[in-house]
Short mmCIF file of C-alpha atoms and ligand atoms in Angstrom, two decimals:
data_model
loop_
_atom_site.label_atom_id
_atom_site.label_comp_id
_atom_site.label_asym_id
_atom_site.label_seq_id
_atom_site.Cartn_x
_atom_site.Cartn_y
_atom_site.Cartn_z
CA MET A 1081 9.32 27.77 -1.78
CA ARG A 1082 6.23 26.60 0.04
CA MET A 1083 4.52 23.28 -0.72
CA VAL A 1084 1.07 24.83 -0.30
CA ASP A 1085 1.79 27.26 -3.19
CA LEU A 1086 2.93 24.39 -5.42
CA ILE A 1087 -0.24 22.41 -4.66
CA GLN A 1088 -2.27 25.52 -5.51
CA LYS A 1089 -0.32 26.00 -8.75
CA LYS A 1090 -0.96 22.42 -9.87
CA LYS A 1091 -4.58 22.59 -8.74
CA LEU A 1092 -5.03 25.51 -11.18
CA GLY A 1093 -3.48 23.43 -13.97
CA LEU A 1094 -0.20 25.35 -14.24
CA ALA A 1095 3.11 23.63 -15.00
CA LEU A 1096 5.65 23.10 -12.22
CA SER A 1097 9.26 24.02 -12.93
CA ARG A 1098 12.20 21.62 -12.64
CA ALA A 1099 13.36 23.39 -9.47
CA GLU A 1100 9.89 23.08 -7.94
CA ILE A 1101 9.70 19.37 -8.77
CA ASP A 1102 13.16 18.80 -7.27
CA PHE A 1103 12.06 20.68 -4.15
CA ILE A 1104 8.98 18.45 -3.82
CA VAL A 1105 10.78 15.12 -4.32
CA LYS A 1106 13.69 16.04 -2.03
CA GLY A 1107 11.36 17.52 0.60
CA TYR A 1108 9.13 14.46 0.62
CA THR A 1109 11.97 11.93 0.82
CA CYS A 1110 13.69 13.72 3.68
CA GLY A 1111 10.45 14.01 5.64
CA GLN A 1112 10.05 17.82 5.40
CA ILE A 1113 6.91 17.54 3.28
CA PRO A 1114 4.21 15.54 5.10
CA ASP A 1115 2.05 12.82 3.54
CA TYR A 1116 -1.06 15.02 3.59
CA GLN A 1117 0.52 17.69 1.40
CA MET A 1118 2.08 15.15 -0.94
CA SER A 1119 -1.29 13.39 -1.22
CA ALA A 1120 -2.99 16.65 -2.17
CA LEU A 1121 -0.35 17.30 -4.83
CA LEU A 1122 -0.68 13.77 -6.24
CA MET A 1123 -4.43 14.23 -6.53
CA ALA A 1124 -3.93 17.60 -8.25
CA ILE A 1125 -1.52 15.90 -10.70
CA TYR A 1126 -4.06 13.13 -11.19
CA PHE A 1127 -6.68 15.63 -12.36
CA GLN A 1128 -4.52 18.27 -14.04
CA GLY A 1129 -1.82 16.04 -15.52
CA MET A 1130 1.77 17.03 -16.26
CA ASN A 1131 3.34 18.08 -19.53
CA GLN A 1132 6.31 16.21 -21.02
CA GLU A 1133 8.90 18.56 -19.44
CA GLU A 1134 7.37 18.18 -16.00
CA THR A 1135 7.21 14.39 -16.41
CA ALA A 1136 10.88 14.31 -17.48
CA ALA A 1137 11.82 16.50 -14.50
CA LEU A 1138 9.90 14.19 -12.15
CA THR A 1139 11.60 11.12 -13.68
CA LEU A 1140 15.06 12.61 -13.14
CA ALA A 1141 14.22 13.73 -9.61
CA LEU A 1142 13.18 10.14 -8.81
CA VAL A 1143 16.38 8.77 -10.41
CA ASN A 1144 18.52 11.24 -8.47
CA SER A 1145 16.92 10.27 -5.15
CA GLY A 1146 19.06 7.12 -5.13
CA GLU A 1147 21.99 5.45 -6.79
CA ARG A 1148 22.37 4.67 -10.49
CA ILE A 1149 23.63 1.22 -11.35
CA ASP A 1150 26.68 1.16 -13.56
CA LEU A 1151 26.36 -1.73 -16.00
CA SER A 1152 29.35 -0.64 -18.07
CA GLY A 1153 31.19 -3.72 -16.78
CA ILE A 1154 28.85 -5.88 -18.85
CA GLU A 1155 29.82 -6.35 -22.48
CA GLY A 1156 27.26 -5.72 -25.22
CA ILE A 1157 24.05 -3.71 -25.44
CA LYS A 1158 22.05 -4.24 -22.26
CA VAL A 1159 18.35 -4.34 -23.03
CA ASP A 1160 15.81 -4.20 -20.23
CA LYS A 1161 12.09 -4.97 -20.34
CA HIS A 1162 9.35 -3.66 -18.11
CA SER A 1163 5.67 -4.45 -17.89
CA THR A 1164 3.21 -1.89 -16.58
CA GLY A 1165 1.64 -4.77 -14.63
CA GLY A 1166 -0.88 -7.44 -15.42
CA VAL A 1167 -2.44 -10.71 -14.29
CA GLY A 1168 -0.76 -14.00 -15.19
CA ASP A 1169 2.10 -11.99 -16.69
CA LYS A 1170 4.97 -14.47 -16.64
CA VAL A 1171 6.66 -12.94 -19.68
CA SER A 1172 9.82 -11.96 -17.76
CA LEU A 1173 10.33 -15.58 -16.68
CA ILE A 1174 10.28 -16.51 -20.35
CA ILE A 1175 12.26 -13.71 -21.94
CA ILE A 1176 15.20 -13.70 -19.52
CA PRO A 1177 16.42 -17.17 -20.68
CA LEU A 1178 15.03 -16.79 -24.21
CA VAL A 1179 16.78 -13.50 -24.99
CA ALA A 1180 19.96 -14.71 -23.24
CA SER A 1181 19.92 -17.83 -25.44
CA ALA A 1182 20.04 -15.47 -28.43
CA GLY A 1183 23.29 -14.03 -27.04
CA ILE A 1184 21.91 -10.74 -25.69
CA PRO A 1185 22.86 -9.92 -22.07
CA VAL A 1186 19.83 -9.64 -19.81
CA ALA A 1187 20.46 -7.78 -16.55
CA LYS A 1188 17.00 -7.86 -15.04
CA MET A 1189 15.91 -5.96 -11.96
CA SER A 1190 12.43 -6.98 -10.93
CA GLY A 1191 9.87 -6.21 -8.29
CA LYS A 1192 7.49 -8.01 -5.96
CA GLY A 1193 3.78 -8.32 -6.62
CA LEU A 1194 1.26 -5.91 -5.13
CA GLY A 1195 -2.54 -6.03 -5.16
CA HIS A 1196 -3.96 -7.79 -8.19
CA THR A 1197 -0.64 -7.88 -10.10
CA GLY A 1198 2.10 -10.45 -9.54
CA GLY A 1199 5.86 -9.88 -9.40
CA THR A 1200 8.72 -11.76 -11.05
CA ILE A 1201 10.69 -11.95 -7.80
CA ASP A 1202 7.89 -13.80 -5.97
CA LYS A 1203 7.47 -16.19 -8.88
CA LEU A 1204 11.16 -17.10 -9.03
CA GLU A 1205 11.38 -17.43 -5.26
CA ALA A 1206 8.71 -20.15 -5.52
CA ILE A 1207 11.67 -22.29 -6.64
CA GLU A 1208 13.28 -23.50 -3.42
CA GLY A 1209 16.73 -21.99 -2.92
CA PHE A 1210 16.42 -19.41 -5.75
CA ARG A 1211 18.26 -16.29 -4.59
CA THR A 1212 17.27 -12.87 -5.88
CA ASN A 1213 19.43 -10.85 -3.44
CA LEU A 1214 22.58 -11.00 -5.56
CA SER A 1215 25.43 -8.65 -4.75
CA ARG A 1216 26.22 -6.11 -7.47
CA ALA A 1217 29.47 -7.96 -8.29
CA GLU A 1218 27.71 -11.33 -8.55
CA PHE A 1219 24.97 -9.81 -10.71
CA ILE A 1220 27.49 -8.38 -13.19
CA HIS A 1221 29.60 -11.57 -13.10
CA ASN A 1222 26.55 -13.71 -13.93
CA VAL A 1223 25.49 -11.51 -16.84
CA ASN A 1224 29.02 -11.51 -18.25
CA THR A 1225 29.46 -15.25 -17.80
CA TYR A 1226 25.97 -16.66 -18.46
CA LYS A 1227 24.29 -13.71 -20.24
CA MET A 1228 21.60 -13.40 -17.57
CA ALA A 1229 20.86 -12.48 -13.98
CA VAL A 1230 17.76 -11.42 -12.13
CA ALA A 1231 17.72 -9.51 -8.88
CA GLY A 1232 15.25 -7.68 -6.68
CA GLN A 1233 15.46 -3.92 -6.87
CA SER A 1234 17.77 -2.76 -4.11
CA ALA A 1235 16.49 -0.26 -1.58
CA ASP A 1236 19.04 2.25 -2.90
CA LEU A 1237 17.38 2.44 -6.31
CA THR A 1238 14.84 5.29 -6.70
CA PRO A 1239 13.85 5.40 -3.00
CA ALA A 1240 11.60 8.41 -3.72
CA ASP A 1241 9.59 6.29 -6.16
CA LYS A 1242 9.09 3.64 -3.49
CA MET A 1243 7.76 6.23 -1.02
CA ILE A 1244 5.56 7.99 -3.56
CA TYR A 1245 4.25 4.72 -5.01
CA ALA A 1246 3.23 3.53 -1.53
CA LEU A 1247 1.37 6.82 -1.01
CA ARG A 1248 -0.30 6.60 -4.44
CA ASP A 1249 -1.42 3.09 -3.61
CA VAL A 1250 -3.49 4.35 -0.66
CA THR A 1251 -4.67 7.65 -2.19
CA ALA A 1252 -6.19 6.24 -5.42
CA THR A 1253 -3.60 8.04 -7.55
CA VAL A 1254 -1.84 5.08 -9.19
CA ASP A 1255 -3.56 5.26 -12.59
CA SER A 1256 -2.19 8.62 -13.70
CA VAL A 1257 -0.21 8.66 -16.96
CA PRO A 1258 2.61 11.05 -15.87
CA LEU A 1259 2.94 9.37 -12.46
CA ILE A 1260 3.17 5.84 -13.92
CA ALA A 1261 5.48 7.01 -16.72
CA ALA A 1262 7.90 8.73 -14.32
CA SER A 1263 7.78 5.81 -11.87
CA VAL A 1264 8.51 3.14 -14.50
CA MET A 1265 11.09 5.11 -16.46
CA SER A 1266 12.99 6.26 -13.35
CA LYS A 1267 13.57 2.62 -12.37
CA LYS A 1268 14.71 1.71 -15.87
CA ILE A 1269 17.08 4.68 -16.12
CA ALA A 1270 18.50 4.04 -12.63
CA SER A 1271 19.11 0.37 -13.38
CA GLY A 1272 21.48 1.30 -16.17
CA ALA A 1273 20.12 -0.40 -19.32
CA ASP A 1274 21.13 0.92 -22.76
CA ALA A 1275 17.78 0.15 -24.36
CA ILE A 1276 14.30 -0.45 -22.96
CA VAL A 1277 11.34 -2.49 -24.21
CA LEU A 1278 8.10 -1.57 -22.47
CA ASP A 1279 5.13 -3.89 -22.31
CA VAL A 1280 2.21 -1.51 -21.87
CA LYS A 1281 -0.86 -3.49 -20.89
CA ALA A 1282 -4.35 -2.43 -21.94
CA GLY A 1283 -7.59 -3.93 -20.64
CA SER A 1284 -9.46 -5.09 -17.56
CA GLY A 1285 -6.35 -6.36 -15.73
CA ALA A 1286 -4.21 -3.30 -16.47
CA PHE A 1287 -3.95 0.14 -14.89
CA MET A 1288 -4.85 1.48 -18.32
CA LYS A 1289 -8.25 -0.05 -19.07
CA SER A 1290 -8.62 1.40 -22.59
CA LEU A 1291 -6.37 1.24 -25.62
CA ASP A 1292 -6.40 5.05 -25.86
CA ARG A 1293 -5.09 5.47 -22.32
CA ALA A 1294 -2.47 2.74 -22.87
CA ARG A 1295 -1.35 4.53 -26.06
CA GLU A 1296 -1.07 7.82 -24.21
CA LEU A 1297 1.08 6.16 -21.52
CA ALA A 1298 3.23 4.41 -24.13
CA ARG A 1299 3.84 7.66 -26.03
CA VAL A 1300 4.85 9.56 -22.89
CA MET A 1301 7.27 6.80 -21.83
CA VAL A 1302 8.85 6.46 -25.28
CA GLU A 1303 9.36 10.26 -25.42
CA LEU A 1304 10.88 10.17 -21.93
CA GLY A 1305 13.26 7.38 -22.93
CA LYS A 1306 14.36 9.26 -26.04
CA SER A 1307 14.85 12.53 -24.18
CA LEU A 1308 17.12 10.65 -21.76
CA ASN A 1309 19.10 9.01 -24.60
CA LYS A 1310 17.78 5.47 -24.16
CA LYS A 1311 16.45 3.61 -27.18
CA THR A 1312 12.88 2.85 -26.10
CA VAL A 1313 10.15 0.79 -27.74
CA ALA A 1314 6.67 0.32 -26.25
CA VAL A 1315 4.52 -2.64 -27.24
CA ILE A 1316 0.84 -2.31 -26.29
CA THR A 1317 -0.48 -5.75 -25.42
CA ASP A 1318 -3.83 -7.17 -24.45
CA MET A 1319 -4.74 -7.54 -20.78
CA SER A 1320 -8.48 -7.98 -21.24
CA GLN A 1321 -8.09 -11.43 -19.68
CA PRO A 1322 -5.26 -13.10 -17.70
CA LEU A 1323 -2.25 -13.91 -19.88
CA GLY A 1324 -1.86 -17.65 -20.49
CA HIS A 1325 -3.63 -20.02 -18.11
CA GLU A 1326 -1.89 -19.71 -14.74
CA VAL A 1327 -2.13 -16.90 -12.19
CA GLY A 1328 0.05 -17.44 -9.13
CA ASN A 1329 3.72 -18.01 -8.37
CA ALA A 1330 4.80 -21.68 -8.63
CA SER A 1331 2.13 -22.29 -11.26
CA GLU A 1332 3.46 -19.45 -13.42
CA VAL A 1333 6.98 -20.90 -13.20
CA ARG A 1334 5.52 -24.18 -14.46
CA GLU A 1335 3.72 -22.44 -17.33
CA ALA A 1336 6.89 -20.56 -18.29
CA ALA A 1337 8.83 -23.86 -18.32
CA GLU A 1338 6.17 -25.41 -20.54
CA PHE A 1339 6.33 -22.40 -22.86
CA LEU A 1340 10.09 -22.79 -23.23
CA GLN A 1341 9.51 -26.45 -24.10
CA GLY A 1342 7.27 -25.41 -26.99
CA ARG A 1343 3.89 -25.64 -25.24
CA GLY A 1344 2.82 -21.99 -24.94
CA ALA A 1345 -0.75 -20.68 -24.91
CA ARG A 1346 -1.60 -18.60 -27.98
CA ASP A 1347 -1.84 -15.20 -26.27
CA LEU A 1348 1.31 -15.78 -24.22
CA THR A 1349 3.21 -16.87 -27.33
CA ALA A 1350 2.19 -13.75 -29.27
CA VAL A 1351 3.11 -11.36 -26.45
CA ALA A 1352 6.36 -13.04 -25.29
CA LEU A 1353 7.73 -13.55 -28.81
CA THR A 1354 6.96 -9.97 -29.85
CA LEU A 1355 8.70 -8.52 -26.79
CA ALA A 1356 11.67 -10.87 -27.10
CA ALA A 1357 11.95 -10.03 -30.81
CA HIS A 1358 12.13 -6.30 -30.07
CA MET A 1359 14.72 -6.90 -27.35
CA THR A 1360 16.96 -8.97 -29.60
CA VAL A 1361 16.72 -6.48 -32.48
CA LEU A 1362 17.56 -3.56 -30.14
CA GLY A 1363 20.40 -5.65 -28.72
CA GLY A 1364 21.77 -6.25 -32.23
CA ALA A 1365 21.32 -10.04 -32.41
CA TYR A 1366 19.08 -9.83 -35.48
CA ASN A 1367 18.47 -7.21 -38.16
CA ASP A 1368 14.70 -7.28 -38.26
CA LEU A 1369 11.65 -8.51 -36.38
CA PRO A 1370 10.62 -11.37 -38.72
CA THR A 1371 14.13 -12.85 -38.50
CA ALA A 1372 14.11 -12.40 -34.73
CA SER A 1373 10.74 -14.19 -34.36
CA ARG A 1374 11.91 -17.05 -36.56
CA GLU A 1375 15.22 -17.47 -34.73
CA LEU A 1376 13.64 -17.20 -31.28
CA THR A 1377 11.11 -19.88 -32.23
CA ARG A 1378 14.04 -22.03 -33.34
CA LEU A 1379 15.77 -21.50 -29.97
CA ILE A 1380 12.60 -22.73 -28.25
CA ASP A 1381 12.10 -25.70 -30.60
CA SER A 1382 15.71 -26.83 -30.22
CA GLY A 1383 15.43 -26.85 -26.41
CA SER A 1384 18.18 -24.24 -26.10
CA ALA A 1385 15.98 -21.59 -24.41
CA PHE A 1386 14.72 -24.15 -21.87
CA GLN A 1387 18.32 -25.14 -21.06
CA TYR A 1388 19.01 -21.45 -20.36
CA PHE A 1389 16.05 -21.37 -17.94
CA LYS A 1390 17.51 -24.39 -16.12
CA LYS A 1391 20.90 -22.69 -16.08
CA LEU A 1392 19.36 -19.52 -14.62
CA VAL A 1393 17.80 -21.54 -11.80
CA LYS A 1394 21.10 -23.33 -11.12
CA ILE A 1395 23.33 -20.26 -11.04
CA GLN A 1396 20.94 -18.49 -8.68
CA GLY A 1397 20.84 -21.34 -6.16
CA GLY A 1398 17.81 -23.45 -7.11
CA ASP A 1399 17.55 -27.03 -8.34
CA PRO A 1400 17.09 -26.94 -12.14
CA GLU A 1401 15.50 -30.43 -12.12
CA VAL A 1402 12.39 -28.75 -10.66
CA LEU A 1403 11.69 -27.38 -14.13
CA ASP A 1404 11.67 -30.92 -15.58
CA ASN A 1405 9.49 -32.13 -12.71
CA PRO A 1406 7.23 -29.20 -11.83
CA GLY A 1407 5.34 -31.50 -9.43
CA ARG A 1408 8.24 -30.68 -7.07
CA LEU A 1409 7.24 -27.01 -6.95
CA PRO A 1410 5.15 -25.96 -3.93
CA ARG A 1411 1.66 -27.48 -4.12
CA ALA A 1412 -1.46 -26.25 -2.38
CA LYS A 1413 -3.67 -28.42 -0.19
CA TYR A 1414 -6.96 -27.62 -1.93
CA HIS A 1415 -7.75 -27.61 -5.67
CA VAL A 1416 -11.31 -26.46 -6.15
CA ALA A 1417 -13.16 -26.25 -9.46
CA VAL A 1418 -15.20 -23.12 -10.16
CA GLU A 1419 -18.25 -23.87 -12.29
CA ALA A 1420 -19.76 -21.73 -15.02
CA PRO A 1421 -22.90 -20.08 -13.61
CA ALA A 1422 -24.36 -19.94 -17.16
CA GLY A 1423 -23.68 -21.42 -20.57
CA GLY A 1424 -22.51 -19.73 -23.78
CA TYR A 1425 -19.36 -18.17 -25.20
CA VAL A 1426 -17.00 -16.50 -22.77
CA THR A 1427 -17.04 -12.89 -24.00
CA ALA A 1428 -15.13 -11.14 -21.19
CA ILE A 1429 -13.05 -12.01 -18.12
CA ASN A 1430 -12.38 -9.28 -15.58
CA ALA A 1431 -8.65 -9.92 -15.20
CA GLU A 1432 -8.32 -7.59 -12.24
CA ALA A 1433 -11.00 -9.62 -10.41
CA VAL A 1434 -9.09 -12.84 -11.19
CA GLY A 1435 -5.91 -11.22 -9.81
CA MET A 1436 -7.76 -10.16 -6.66
CA ALA A 1437 -9.22 -13.68 -6.25
CA SER A 1438 -5.73 -15.14 -6.56
CA MET A 1439 -4.54 -12.69 -3.91
CA LEU A 1440 -7.41 -13.75 -1.61
CA LEU A 1441 -6.35 -17.38 -2.06
CA GLY A 1442 -2.90 -16.42 -0.74
CA ALA A 1443 -0.86 -15.86 -3.93
CA GLY A 1444 -0.60 -12.08 -3.57
CA ARG A 1445 -0.27 -9.37 -0.98
CA LYS A 1446 -2.26 -6.28 -0.03
CA ARG A 1447 0.77 -4.60 1.52
CA ILE A 1448 4.32 -4.78 0.20
CA ASP A 1449 5.67 -6.24 3.50
CA GLU A 1450 3.30 -9.26 3.57
CA PRO A 1451 4.47 -12.81 2.67
CA VAL A 1452 2.91 -14.74 -0.23
CA ASP A 1453 1.92 -18.39 -0.55
CA TYR A 1454 3.89 -19.70 -3.53
CA SER A 1455 1.55 -22.63 -4.08
CA ALA A 1456 -1.68 -20.61 -4.27
CA GLY A 1457 -3.32 -19.27 -7.42
CA VAL A 1458 -5.90 -19.77 -10.11
CA THR A 1459 -5.84 -21.87 -13.27
CA VAL A 1460 -7.90 -20.04 -15.89
CA VAL A 1461 -9.30 -23.02 -17.77
CA LYS A 1462 -11.73 -21.17 -20.05
CA LYS A 1463 -10.73 -18.04 -21.88
CA ILE A 1464 -12.44 -15.49 -24.10
CA GLY A 1465 -13.95 -17.18 -27.17
CA ASP A 1466 -14.34 -20.61 -25.48
CA ARG A 1467 -17.82 -22.11 -25.42
CA VAL A 1468 -18.94 -23.56 -22.10
CA LYS A 1469 -21.94 -25.41 -20.69
CA GLU A 1470 -23.52 -24.32 -17.44
CA GLY A 1471 -21.74 -26.13 -14.59
CA GLU A 1472 -18.56 -26.76 -16.61
CA THR A 1473 -15.24 -25.89 -14.93
CA ILE A 1474 -14.08 -22.40 -15.90
CA CYS A 1475 -11.29 -22.00 -13.31
CA ILE A 1476 -9.51 -24.04 -10.64
CA MET A 1477 -8.55 -22.43 -7.34
CA HIS A 1478 -5.35 -23.61 -5.62
CA THR A 1479 -5.09 -22.66 -1.97
CA ASN A 1480 -4.13 -23.70 1.52
CA LEU A 1481 -7.07 -21.77 2.97
CA ALA A 1482 -10.12 -23.75 3.96
CA GLU A 1483 -12.26 -20.63 3.36
CA HIS A 1484 -12.33 -19.92 -0.36
CA GLN A 1485 -15.99 -19.23 -1.13
CA GLU A 1486 -15.42 -15.48 -1.57
CA ALA A 1487 -12.72 -16.08 -4.19
CA GLY A 1488 -14.91 -18.67 -5.94
CA ALA A 1489 -17.82 -16.23 -6.18
CA ALA A 1490 -15.49 -13.48 -7.41
CA LEU A 1491 -14.19 -15.78 -10.15
CA GLN A 1492 -17.71 -16.67 -11.26
CA ASN A 1493 -18.59 -12.96 -11.36
CA ALA A 1494 -15.42 -12.21 -13.35
CA TYR A 1495 -16.81 -14.08 -16.35
CA THR A 1496 -19.36 -12.79 -18.89
CA PHE A 1497 -21.19 -15.24 -21.15
CA SER A 1498 -23.22 -14.69 -24.30
CA ASP A 1499 -24.88 -16.71 -27.05
CA ILE A 1500 -23.01 -14.61 -29.60
CA GLU A 1501 -19.46 -15.65 -30.41
CA PRO A 1502 -17.04 -12.76 -29.71
CA ALA A 1503 -14.63 -11.44 -32.36
CA PRO A 1504 -11.12 -12.92 -32.06
CA LEU A 1505 -8.86 -10.95 -29.72
CA THR A 1506 -5.84 -8.96 -30.82
CA TYR A 1507 -2.99 -9.94 -28.50
CA VAL A 1508 -0.49 -7.29 -29.63
CA HIS A 1509 -2.22 -3.98 -30.38
CA GLU A 1510 0.55 -1.73 -31.59
CA VAL A 1511 4.16 -0.72 -31.26
CA ILE A 1512 5.26 2.82 -30.45
CA GLN A 1513 8.84 3.86 -31.01
N1 URA B 2715 4.48 0.09 -12.22
C1 URA B 2715 5.37 0.94 -11.70
O1 URA B 2715 6.55 0.62 -11.54
N2 URA B 2715 4.97 2.16 -11.33
C2 URA B 2715 3.70 2.58 -11.47
O2 URA B 2715 3.40 3.70 -11.14
C3 URA B 2715 2.76 1.67 -12.00
C4 URA B 2715 3.18 0.43 -12.39
#
């Protein structure tokens, strides 16, 4: 087999066979296929797409490039959750303790943030002492004993995905449905969950900007999950503005703690409760979604879910009192208000631009090996539907950088104002299963 023939085949829109896909993934990971040929193939896939069989073959080839985690030592149905990536998306911080408090084991493998999207691992590491490099034995012990554990994805898990994702990042080939579907599902399959709840984001802060594209991605991933014998549900949620009010690391921990104490923003409440409800129904805690929502709300109102969050921090090496006193989380030197350049209703917020501004302020990274500033970020004060006067504060920047004009201008440009009140947003668009 020659890579050049496979690139040509895909360029003409023909389907690649399982053997050909295996050849490509193995060849690329062992260094026999160079970046320039892989880049050409990725671009051909970007334009020509892949059918469901090819996408399934790619998913399995990515899984087989590394080890598969055996979670059979954990009792009960292990349900995992994955977001396709958004801005201000602190849902994992909320659902790990919330779902655990409902008795469902949560064995969560998470990633670091890249570009405009944040990562759960960075957010949790904003808590001093919080360890995400648990050994496999410790991870399984914690889930069995406390119903929850969160760890960074080990280097042994889907190494081919890591290499291909890094190449996609610099060849403008991230936002391809089959490539995202295979990348996400390979990690979920390799990390050993029995059932998977996918949070597929749609809107300005998501890879899938339109609902149609998000639906297409959700359908492909649900089909993949089913064909690989994993119960899979995809919830399409709104990412047409940052989720909740905080974008950053320490600030998102604080917002998650507030949520679990019953003070959640409306959009965050709708999205987090829907995802947690699906997880607990798949895990067998409740028979139906209305019961799950009611019971999960009760676990928040009673303080039980918040106690689980404190327990999670304690068992992974942090000081749980930080969640009661979030002033002890890392704090930036500068807090700068961004003023509305015009008056009117906020009709749109470019969430990707807010994510990029947060990254410029230090909260994110351009390259996966860069450090992040846990204290930096953006508070999104005004959201879609709010009415503002010219000069009123729409956002607050938190940073240790003296130079923050570029981020301030980007935040102002991220907002659209109008005299006409926008229609209320739908936070949860649809569920595909
Ligand atoms: N998240 C992933 O894990 N992979 C992608 O390709 C895109 C988002």
